């Protein structure tokens, strides 16, 4: 099996698995949308001073953060499928197949990243209806950033899951990481006015650069230089993708 075929096969499998689970599709739309509406409506009045300072209303400010949160959470959690494939024997077939494991994991990550980006697309489309002030010309770029973010964190999820033996252990790690990464990314509030002692925490968070880029394309405002955010995002995605391939290549089954 050549490299292109194994990439396509794994990509198709992940897409097929996702679209067969209709409840999963519905759940990934409802949860972020409810988060956006309740959080946005709840804080809009109290954030009027901030809105005047940054130049957009709070709902417009929040929308990119929710879009990236959708891509991040679904792609990161998607790594658990590696553990399920261990349990049901599919991963063993991949590991012994006459095909590159690196290309197999790339195809898998691409498939999961596409589904996560599609979820973000649905959420973003609804947000453009709810918040007409969002920049329509930034939509394609916002989706691209969500896809890259999905690839980055799905790769990280795969790397972690490849070393885990149980879904519960993986879920524990995800639960420990997911909320700090989201809340320390600038998704819900601007980072420019934070104390200098706190800012380094945001700068070492990969999600910060995804949120900032998406917000720039959707609203025209950003907290960091665009070239810095884009360079950091591409570099970290490359590192995590290579890491997942390396860890997966060393995976063995008991």
PDB file of C-alpha atoms in Angstrom:
ATOM      1  CA  UNK A   1       0.000   0.000   0.000  1.00  0.00           C
ATOM      2  CA  UNK A   2       1.575   3.298  -1.040  1.00  0.00           C
ATOM      3  CA  UNK A   3       1.687   6.398   1.127  1.00  0.00           C
ATOM      4  CA  UNK A   4      -1.137   8.213  -0.646  1.00  0.00           C
ATOM      5  CA  UNK A   5      -3.512   5.274  -0.284  1.00  0.00           C
ATOM      6  CA  UNK A   6      -2.879   4.843   3.434  1.00  0.00           C
ATOM      7  CA  UNK A   7      -3.437   8.571   4.030  1.00  0.00           C
ATOM      8  CA  UNK A   8      -6.718   8.481   2.093  1.00  0.00           C
ATOM      9  CA  UNK A   9      -7.846   5.268   3.788  1.00  0.00           C
ATOM     10  CA  UNK A  10      -7.269   6.581   7.301  1.00  0.00           C
ATOM     11  CA  UNK A  11      -8.753   9.978   6.461  1.00  0.00           C
ATOM     12  CA  UNK A  12     -11.882   8.390   4.989  1.00  0.00           C
ATOM     13  CA  UNK A  13     -12.273   6.082   7.986  1.00  0.00           C
ATOM     14  CA  UNK A  14     -12.199   8.963  10.458  1.00  0.00           C
ATOM     15  CA  UNK A  15     -14.691  10.993   8.428  1.00  0.00           C
ATOM     16  CA  UNK A  16     -17.026   8.014   8.065  1.00  0.00           C
ATOM     17  CA  UNK A  17     -16.840   7.247  11.762  1.00  0.00           C
ATOM     18  CA  UNK A  18     -17.749  10.832  12.625  1.00  0.00           C
ATOM     19  CA  UNK A  19     -20.710  11.222  10.292  1.00  0.00           C
ATOM     20  CA  UNK A  20     -22.162   7.894  11.394  1.00  0.00           C
ATOM     21  CA  UNK A  21     -22.475   9.240  14.941  1.00  0.00           C
ATOM     22  CA  UNK A  22     -25.298  11.730  14.384  1.00  0.00           C
ATOM     23  CA  UNK A  23     -25.723  12.451  18.075  1.00  0.00           C
ATOM     24  CA  UNK A  24     -22.065  13.452  18.215  1.00  0.00           C
ATOM     25  CA  UNK A  25     -22.567  15.886  15.332  1.00  0.00           C
ATOM     26  CA  UNK A  26     -25.558  17.459  17.069  1.00  0.00           C
ATOM     27  CA  UNK A  27     -23.813  17.627  20.429  1.00  0.00           C
ATOM     28  CA  UNK A  28     -20.787  19.418  19.052  1.00  0.00           C
ATOM     29  CA  UNK A  29     -23.041  22.153  17.694  1.00  0.00           C
ATOM     30  CA  UNK A  30     -25.373  22.627  20.662  1.00  0.00           C
ATOM     31  CA  UNK A  31     -22.785  22.808  23.453  1.00  0.00           C
ATOM     32  CA  UNK A  32     -20.611  25.622  22.025  1.00  0.00           C
ATOM     33  CA  UNK A  33     -23.679  27.521  20.859  1.00  0.00           C
ATOM     34  CA  UNK A  34     -25.232  27.424  24.329  1.00  0.00           C
ATOM     35  CA  UNK A  35     -21.898  28.457  25.828  1.00  0.00           C
ATOM     36  CA  UNK A  36     -21.717  31.386  23.404  1.00  0.00           C
ATOM     37  CA  UNK A  37     -25.266  32.574  23.995  1.00  0.00           C
ATOM     38  CA  UNK A  38     -25.371  32.228  27.784  1.00  0.00           C
ATOM     39  CA  UNK A  39     -21.873  33.562  28.416  1.00  0.00           C
ATOM     40  CA  UNK A  40     -22.222  36.318  25.838  1.00  0.00           C
ATOM     41  CA  UNK A  41     -25.632  37.483  26.982  1.00  0.00           C
ATOM     42  CA  UNK A  42     -24.691  37.165  30.632  1.00  0.00           C
ATOM     43  CA  UNK A  43     -21.590  39.326  30.353  1.00  0.00           C
ATOM     44  CA  UNK A  44     -22.525  41.725  27.546  1.00  0.00           C
ATOM     45  CA  UNK A  45     -23.895  44.384  29.890  1.00  0.00           C
ATOM     46  CA  UNK A  46     -20.966  44.219  32.322  1.00  0.00           C
ATOM     47  CA  UNK A  47     -18.448  44.270  29.467  1.00  0.00           C
ATOM     48  CA  UNK A  48     -19.622  47.528  27.893  1.00  0.00           C
ATOM     49  CA  UNK A  49     -16.592  49.411  29.158  1.00  0.00           C
ATOM     50  CA  UNK A  50     -14.284  46.788  27.715  1.00  0.00           C
ATOM     51  CA  UNK A  51     -16.211  46.783  24.440  1.00  0.00           C
ATOM     52  CA  UNK A  52     -15.713  50.522  24.066  1.00  0.00           C
ATOM     53  CA  UNK A  53     -12.001  50.126  24.766  1.00  0.00           C
ATOM     54  CA  UNK A  54     -11.361  47.325  22.267  1.00  0.00           C
ATOM     55  CA  UNK A  55     -13.702  48.601  19.562  1.00  0.00           C
ATOM     56  CA  UNK A  56     -16.148  45.676  19.266  1.00  0.00           C
ATOM     57  CA  UNK A  57     -19.045  44.450  21.375  1.00  0.00           C
ATOM     58  CA  UNK A  58     -18.511  41.487  23.655  1.00  0.00           C
ATOM     59  CA  UNK A  59     -20.426  38.990  21.515  1.00  0.00           C
ATOM     60  CA  UNK A  60     -18.182  39.796  18.546  1.00  0.00           C
ATOM     61  CA  UNK A  61     -15.134  39.512  20.797  1.00  0.00           C
ATOM     62  CA  UNK A  62     -16.310  36.182  22.193  1.00  0.00           C
ATOM     63  CA  UNK A  63     -17.274  34.546  18.881  1.00  0.00           C
ATOM     64  CA  UNK A  64     -13.710  33.710  17.695  1.00  0.00           C
ATOM     65  CA  UNK A  65     -12.862  32.249  21.097  1.00  0.00           C
ATOM     66  CA  UNK A  66     -15.854  29.910  20.978  1.00  0.00           C
ATOM     67  CA  UNK A  67     -14.995  28.880  17.406  1.00  0.00           C
ATOM     68  CA  UNK A  68     -11.438  27.966  18.403  1.00  0.00           C
ATOM     69  CA  UNK A  69     -12.666  26.295  21.586  1.00  0.00           C
ATOM     70  CA  UNK A  70     -14.897  24.066  19.446  1.00  0.00           C
ATOM     71  CA  UNK A  71     -11.996  23.037  17.206  1.00  0.00           C
ATOM     72  CA  UNK A  72      -9.642  22.554  20.136  1.00  0.00           C
ATOM     73  CA  UNK A  73     -11.865  20.484  22.412  1.00  0.00           C
ATOM     74  CA  UNK A  74     -13.217  18.152  19.727  1.00  0.00           C
ATOM     75  CA  UNK A  75      -9.810  17.528  18.144  1.00  0.00           C
ATOM     76  CA  UNK A  76      -7.953  17.036  21.430  1.00  0.00           C
ATOM     77  CA  UNK A  77     -10.539  14.613  22.783  1.00  0.00           C
ATOM     78  CA  UNK A  78     -10.497  12.833  19.402  1.00  0.00           C
ATOM     79  CA  UNK A  79      -7.178  11.264  20.364  1.00  0.00           C
ATOM     80  CA  UNK A  80      -9.102   8.805  22.527  1.00  0.00           C
ATOM     81  CA  UNK A  81     -10.041   6.859  19.384  1.00  0.00           C
ATOM     82  CA  UNK A  82      -6.448   5.564  19.306  1.00  0.00           C
ATOM     83  CA  UNK A  83      -7.092   3.806  22.606  1.00  0.00           C
ATOM     84  CA  UNK A  84     -10.376   2.351  21.372  1.00  0.00           C
ATOM     85  CA  UNK A  85      -8.599   1.061  18.277  1.00  0.00           C
ATOM     86  CA  UNK A  86      -6.106  -0.660  20.563  1.00  0.00           C
ATOM     87  CA  UNK A  87      -8.959  -2.296  22.449  1.00  0.00           C
ATOM     88  CA  UNK A  88     -10.747  -3.559  19.334  1.00  0.00           C
ATOM     89  CA  UNK A  89      -7.667  -4.651  17.405  1.00  0.00           C
ATOM     90  CA  UNK A  90      -7.759  -2.156  14.546  1.00  0.00           C
ATOM     91  CA  UNK A  91      -4.525  -0.502  15.623  1.00  0.00           C
ATOM     92  CA  UNK A  92      -2.750  -3.858  15.500  1.00  0.00           C
ATOM     93  CA  UNK A  93      -3.703  -4.186  11.838  1.00  0.00           C
ATOM     94  CA  UNK A  94      -2.302  -0.726  11.151  1.00  0.00           C
ATOM     95  CA  UNK A  95       0.946  -1.440  12.963  1.00  0.00           C
ATOM     96  CA  UNK A  96       1.618  -4.688  11.072  1.00  0.00           C
ATOM     97  CA  UNK A  97       0.417  -3.433   7.672  1.00  0.00           C
ATOM     98  CA  UNK A  98       3.027  -2.995   4.894  1.00  0.00           C
ATOM     99  CA  UNK A  99       2.583   0.767   4.993  1.00  0.00           C
ATOM    100  CA  UNK A 100       4.270   3.693   6.672  1.00  0.00           C
ATOM    101  CA  UNK A 101       2.980   4.275  10.182  1.00  0.00           C
ATOM    102  CA  UNK A 102       3.847   7.941   9.777  1.00  0.00           C
ATOM    103  CA  UNK A 103       1.484   8.325   6.821  1.00  0.00           C
ATOM    104  CA  UNK A 104      -1.172   6.325   8.648  1.00  0.00           C
ATOM    105  CA  UNK A 105      -1.145   8.709  11.588  1.00  0.00           C
ATOM    106  CA  UNK A 106      -1.072  11.730   9.274  1.00  0.00           C
ATOM    107  CA  UNK A 107      -4.190  10.457   7.508  1.00  0.00           C
ATOM    108  CA  UNK A 108      -5.865   9.832  10.832  1.00  0.00           C
ATOM    109  CA  UNK A 109      -4.996  13.298  12.138  1.00  0.00           C
ATOM    110  CA  UNK A 110      -6.163  14.952   8.921  1.00  0.00           C
ATOM    111  CA  UNK A 111      -9.503  13.153   9.078  1.00  0.00           C
ATOM    112  CA  UNK A 112     -10.128  14.168  12.687  1.00  0.00           C
ATOM    113  CA  UNK A 113      -8.970  17.720  11.947  1.00  0.00           C
ATOM    114  CA  UNK A 114     -11.387  18.065   9.041  1.00  0.00           C
ATOM    115  CA  UNK A 115     -14.316  16.976  11.200  1.00  0.00           C
ATOM    116  CA  UNK A 116     -13.299  19.416  13.939  1.00  0.00           C
ATOM    117  CA  UNK A 117     -12.955  22.236  11.408  1.00  0.00           C
ATOM    118  CA  UNK A 118     -16.410  21.395  10.042  1.00  0.00           C
ATOM    119  CA  UNK A 119     -17.826  21.689  13.544  1.00  0.00           C
ATOM    120  CA  UNK A 120     -16.193  25.092  13.860  1.00  0.00           C
ATOM    121  CA  UNK A 121     -17.604  26.087  10.476  1.00  0.00           C
ATOM    122  CA  UNK A 122     -21.137  25.329  11.648  1.00  0.00           C
ATOM    123  CA  UNK A 123     -20.623  27.305  14.849  1.00  0.00           C
ATOM    124  CA  UNK A 124     -19.038  30.235  13.013  1.00  0.00           C
ATOM    125  CA  UNK A 125     -21.869  30.302  10.464  1.00  0.00           C
ATOM    126  CA  UNK A 126     -24.403  30.576  13.290  1.00  0.00           C
ATOM    127  CA  UNK A 127     -22.331  33.303  14.928  1.00  0.00           C
ATOM    128  CA  UNK A 128     -22.310  35.353  11.742  1.00  0.00           C
ATOM    129  CA  UNK A 129     -26.107  35.239  11.850  1.00  0.00           C
ATOM    130  CA  UNK A 130     -26.264  36.210  15.528  1.00  0.00           C
ATOM    131  CA  UNK A 131     -23.508  38.859  15.298  1.00  0.00           C
ATOM    132  CA  UNK A 132     -23.780  40.599  11.890  1.00  0.00           C
ATOM    133  CA  UNK A 133     -20.836  42.890  12.695  1.00  0.00           C
ATOM    134  CA  UNK A 134     -18.351  40.040  12.167  1.00  0.00           C
ATOM    135  CA  UNK A 135     -16.209  40.438   9.050  1.00  0.00           C
ATOM    136  CA  UNK A 136     -17.500  38.123   6.333  1.00  0.00           C
ATOM    137  CA  UNK A 137     -14.243  38.397   4.378  1.00  0.00           C
ATOM    138  CA  UNK A 138     -12.430  36.810   7.301  1.00  0.00           C
ATOM    139  CA  UNK A 139     -14.517  33.623   7.256  1.00  0.00           C
ATOM    140  CA  UNK A 140     -12.207  31.492   5.026  1.00  0.00           C
ATOM    141  CA  UNK A 141      -9.162  32.478   7.070  1.00  0.00           C
ATOM    142  CA  UNK A 142     -10.933  31.757  10.354  1.00  0.00           C
ATOM    143  CA  UNK A 143     -11.837  28.266   9.132  1.00  0.00           C
ATOM    144  CA  UNK A 144      -8.237  27.703   8.031  1.00  0.00           C
ATOM    145  CA  UNK A 145      -6.962  28.670  11.484  1.00  0.00           C
ATOM    146  CA  UNK A 146      -9.490  26.340  13.109  1.00  0.00           C
ATOM    147  CA  UNK A 147      -8.280  23.499  10.871  1.00  0.00           C
ATOM    148  CA  UNK A 148      -4.632  24.135  11.754  1.00  0.00           C
ATOM    149  CA  UNK A 149      -5.576  24.313  15.428  1.00  0.00           C
ATOM    150  CA  UNK A 150      -7.432  21.017  15.107  1.00  0.00           C
ATOM    151  CA  UNK A 151      -4.413  19.376  13.484  1.00  0.00           C
ATOM    152  CA  UNK A 152      -2.133  20.673  16.223  1.00  0.00           C
ATOM    153  CA  UNK A 153      -4.210  19.439  19.141  1.00  0.00           C
ATOM    154  CA  UNK A 154      -5.370  16.213  17.522  1.00  0.00           C
ATOM    155  CA  UNK A 155      -1.712  15.389  16.973  1.00  0.00           C
ATOM    156  CA  UNK A 156      -1.015  16.136  20.628  1.00  0.00           C
ATOM    157  CA  UNK A 157      -3.997  14.007  21.643  1.00  0.00           C
ATOM    158  CA  UNK A 158      -2.755  11.114  19.498  1.00  0.00           C
ATOM    159  CA  UNK A 159       0.725  11.374  21.019  1.00  0.00           C
ATOM    160  CA  UNK A 160      -0.717  11.213  24.537  1.00  0.00           C
ATOM    161  CA  UNK A 161      -3.209   8.454  23.707  1.00  0.00           C
ATOM    162  CA  UNK A 162      -0.498   6.317  22.094  1.00  0.00           C
ATOM    163  CA  UNK A 163       1.149   6.057  25.505  1.00  0.00           C
ATOM    164  CA  UNK A 164      -2.050   5.392  27.437  1.00  0.00           C
ATOM    165  CA  UNK A 165      -3.609   2.019  28.177  1.00  0.00           C
ATOM    166  CA  UNK A 166      -7.089   3.083  29.209  1.00  0.00           C
ATOM    167  CA  UNK A 167      -9.645   5.650  28.022  1.00  0.00           C
ATOM    168  CA  UNK A 168     -10.099   6.752  31.633  1.00  0.00           C
ATOM    169  CA  UNK A 169      -6.443   7.719  31.944  1.00  0.00           C
ATOM    170  CA  UNK A 170      -6.561   9.721  28.737  1.00  0.00           C
ATOM    171  CA  UNK A 171      -9.803  11.421  29.768  1.00  0.00           C
ATOM    172  CA  UNK A 172      -8.239  12.413  33.078  1.00  0.00           C
ATOM    173  CA  UNK A 173      -5.320  14.105  31.333  1.00  0.00           C
ATOM    174  CA  UNK A 174      -7.667  15.870  28.920  1.00  0.00           C
ATOM    175  CA  UNK A 175      -9.842  17.139  31.774  1.00  0.00           C
ATOM    176  CA  UNK A 176      -6.780  18.483  33.579  1.00  0.00           C
ATOM    177  CA  UNK A 177      -5.490  20.323  30.498  1.00  0.00           C
ATOM    178  CA  UNK A 178      -8.527  21.431  28.552  1.00  0.00           C
ATOM    179  CA  UNK A 179      -9.995  24.097  30.835  1.00  0.00           C
ATOM    180  CA  UNK A 180      -6.727  25.863  31.771  1.00  0.00           C
ATOM    181  CA  UNK A 181      -5.759  25.983  28.104  1.00  0.00           C
ATOM    182  CA  UNK A 182      -9.119  27.511  27.153  1.00  0.00           C
ATOM    183  CA  UNK A 183      -9.362  30.038  29.976  1.00  0.00           C
ATOM    184  CA  UNK A 184      -5.703  31.095  29.673  1.00  0.00           C
ATOM    185  CA  UNK A 185      -5.889  31.742  25.926  1.00  0.00           C
ATOM    186  CA  UNK A 186      -7.652  35.101  25.781  1.00  0.00           C
ATOM    187  CA  UNK A 187     -10.784  33.443  24.422  1.00  0.00           C
ATOM    188  CA  UNK A 188     -13.065  35.204  26.917  1.00  0.00           C
ATOM    189  CA  UNK A 189     -11.209  38.422  27.754  1.00  0.00           C
ATOM    190  CA  UNK A 190      -8.393  40.523  26.225  1.00  0.00           C
ATOM    191  CA  UNK A 191      -4.880  39.879  27.469  1.00  0.00           C
ATOM    192  CA  UNK A 192      -3.438  43.334  26.752  1.00  0.00           C
ATOM    193  CA  UNK A 193      -4.533  44.825  30.077  1.00  0.00           C
ATOM    194  CA  UNK A 194      -3.474  41.888  32.219  1.00  0.00           C
ATOM    195  CA  UNK A 195      -0.597  42.309  34.705  1.00  0.00           C
ATOM    196  CA  UNK A 196       2.809  41.662  33.164  1.00  0.00           C
ATOM    197  CA  UNK A 197       3.478  38.858  35.628  1.00  0.00           C
ATOM    198  CA  UNK A 198       0.518  36.898  34.207  1.00  0.00           C
ATOM    199  CA  UNK A 199       1.122  37.430  30.494  1.00  0.00           C
ATOM    200  CA  UNK A 200       3.899  34.794  30.104  1.00  0.00           C
ATOM    201  CA  UNK A 201       1.339  32.122  31.011  1.00  0.00           C
ATOM    202  CA  UNK A 202      -0.747  33.166  28.023  1.00  0.00           C
ATOM    203  CA  UNK A 203       2.258  33.349  25.708  1.00  0.00           C
ATOM    204  CA  UNK A 204       3.299  29.738  26.350  1.00  0.00           C
ATOM    205  CA  UNK A 205      -0.245  28.536  25.652  1.00  0.00           C
ATOM    206  CA  UNK A 206      -0.515  27.375  21.999  1.00  0.00           C
ATOM    207  CA  UNK A 207      -4.226  28.153  21.990  1.00  0.00           C
ATOM    208  CA  UNK A 208      -3.517  31.861  22.544  1.00  0.00           C
ATOM    209  CA  UNK A 209      -2.158  32.224  19.019  1.00  0.00           C
ATOM    210  CA  UNK A 210      -5.116  30.423  17.462  1.00  0.00           C
ATOM    211  CA  UNK A 211      -7.611  32.635  19.291  1.00  0.00           C
ATOM    212  CA  UNK A 212      -5.744  35.824  18.433  1.00  0.00           C
ATOM    213  CA  UNK A 213      -5.500  34.988  14.725  1.00  0.00           C
ATOM    214  CA  UNK A 214      -9.136  33.935  14.465  1.00  0.00           C
ATOM    215  CA  UNK A 215     -10.238  37.090  16.273  1.00  0.00           C
ATOM    216  CA  UNK A 216      -8.172  39.212  13.900  1.00  0.00           C
ATOM    217  CA  UNK A 217      -9.780  37.695  10.811  1.00  0.00           C
ATOM    218  CA  UNK A 218     -13.318  37.793  12.240  1.00  0.00           C
ATOM    219  CA  UNK A 219     -13.219  41.218  13.929  1.00  0.00           C
ATOM    220  CA  UNK A 220     -10.076  43.037  12.832  1.00  0.00           C
ATOM    221  CA  UNK A 221      -8.599  43.294  16.348  1.00  0.00           C
ATOM    222  CA  UNK A 222      -5.711  41.359  17.872  1.00  0.00           C
ATOM    223  CA  UNK A 223      -3.587  41.371  21.006  1.00  0.00           C
ATOM    224  CA  UNK A 224      -0.391  40.125  19.361  1.00  0.00           C
ATOM    225  CA  UNK A 225       1.436  40.837  16.094  1.00  0.00           C
ATOM    226  CA  UNK A 226      -0.153  38.735  13.369  1.00  0.00           C
ATOM    227  CA  UNK A 227       3.160  37.443  12.041  1.00  0.00           C
ATOM    228  CA  UNK A 228       4.088  36.265  15.547  1.00  0.00           C
ATOM    229  CA  UNK A 229       0.816  34.409  16.074  1.00  0.00           C
ATOM    230  CA  UNK A 230       0.927  32.795  12.631  1.00  0.00           C
ATOM    231  CA  UNK A 231       4.579  31.761  12.968  1.00  0.00           C
ATOM    232  CA  UNK A 232       3.991  30.307  16.430  1.00  0.00           C
ATOM    233  CA  UNK A 233       0.886  28.426  15.305  1.00  0.00           C
ATOM    234  CA  UNK A 234       2.574  26.865  12.270  1.00  0.00           C
ATOM    235  CA  UNK A 235       5.708  25.980  14.232  1.00  0.00           C
ATOM    236  CA  UNK A 236       3.803  24.359  17.093  1.00  0.00           C
ATOM    237  CA  UNK A 237       1.553  22.448  14.693  1.00  0.00           C
ATOM    238  CA  UNK A 238       4.607  21.060  12.904  1.00  0.00           C
ATOM    239  CA  UNK A 239       6.211  20.065  16.206  1.00  0.00           C
ATOM    240  CA  UNK A 240       3.094  18.326  17.538  1.00  0.00           C
ATOM    241  CA  UNK A 241       2.468  16.532  14.228  1.00  0.00           C
ATOM    242  CA  UNK A 242       6.031  15.210  14.131  1.00  0.00           C
ATOM    243  CA  UNK A 243       5.760  14.268  17.805  1.00  0.00           C
ATOM    244  CA  UNK A 244       2.579  12.264  17.225  1.00  0.00           C
ATOM    245  CA  UNK A 245       4.174  10.419  14.304  1.00  0.00           C
ATOM    246  CA  UNK A 246       7.271   9.627  16.351  1.00  0.00           C
ATOM    247  CA  UNK A 247       5.325   8.372  19.363  1.00  0.00           C
ATOM    248  CA  UNK A 248       2.911   6.394  17.206  1.00  0.00           C
ATOM    249  CA  UNK A 249       5.801   4.782  15.327  1.00  0.00           C
ATOM    250  CA  UNK A 250       7.115   3.462  18.629  1.00  0.00           C
ATOM    251  CA  UNK A 251       3.743   2.158  19.754  1.00  0.00           C
ATOM    252  CA  UNK A 252       3.503  -1.526  20.573  1.00  0.00           C
ATOM    253  CA  UNK A 253       0.581  -3.649  21.645  1.00  0.00           C
ATOM    254  CA  UNK A 254       0.622  -5.839  24.704  1.00  0.00           C
TER     255      UNK A 254
END
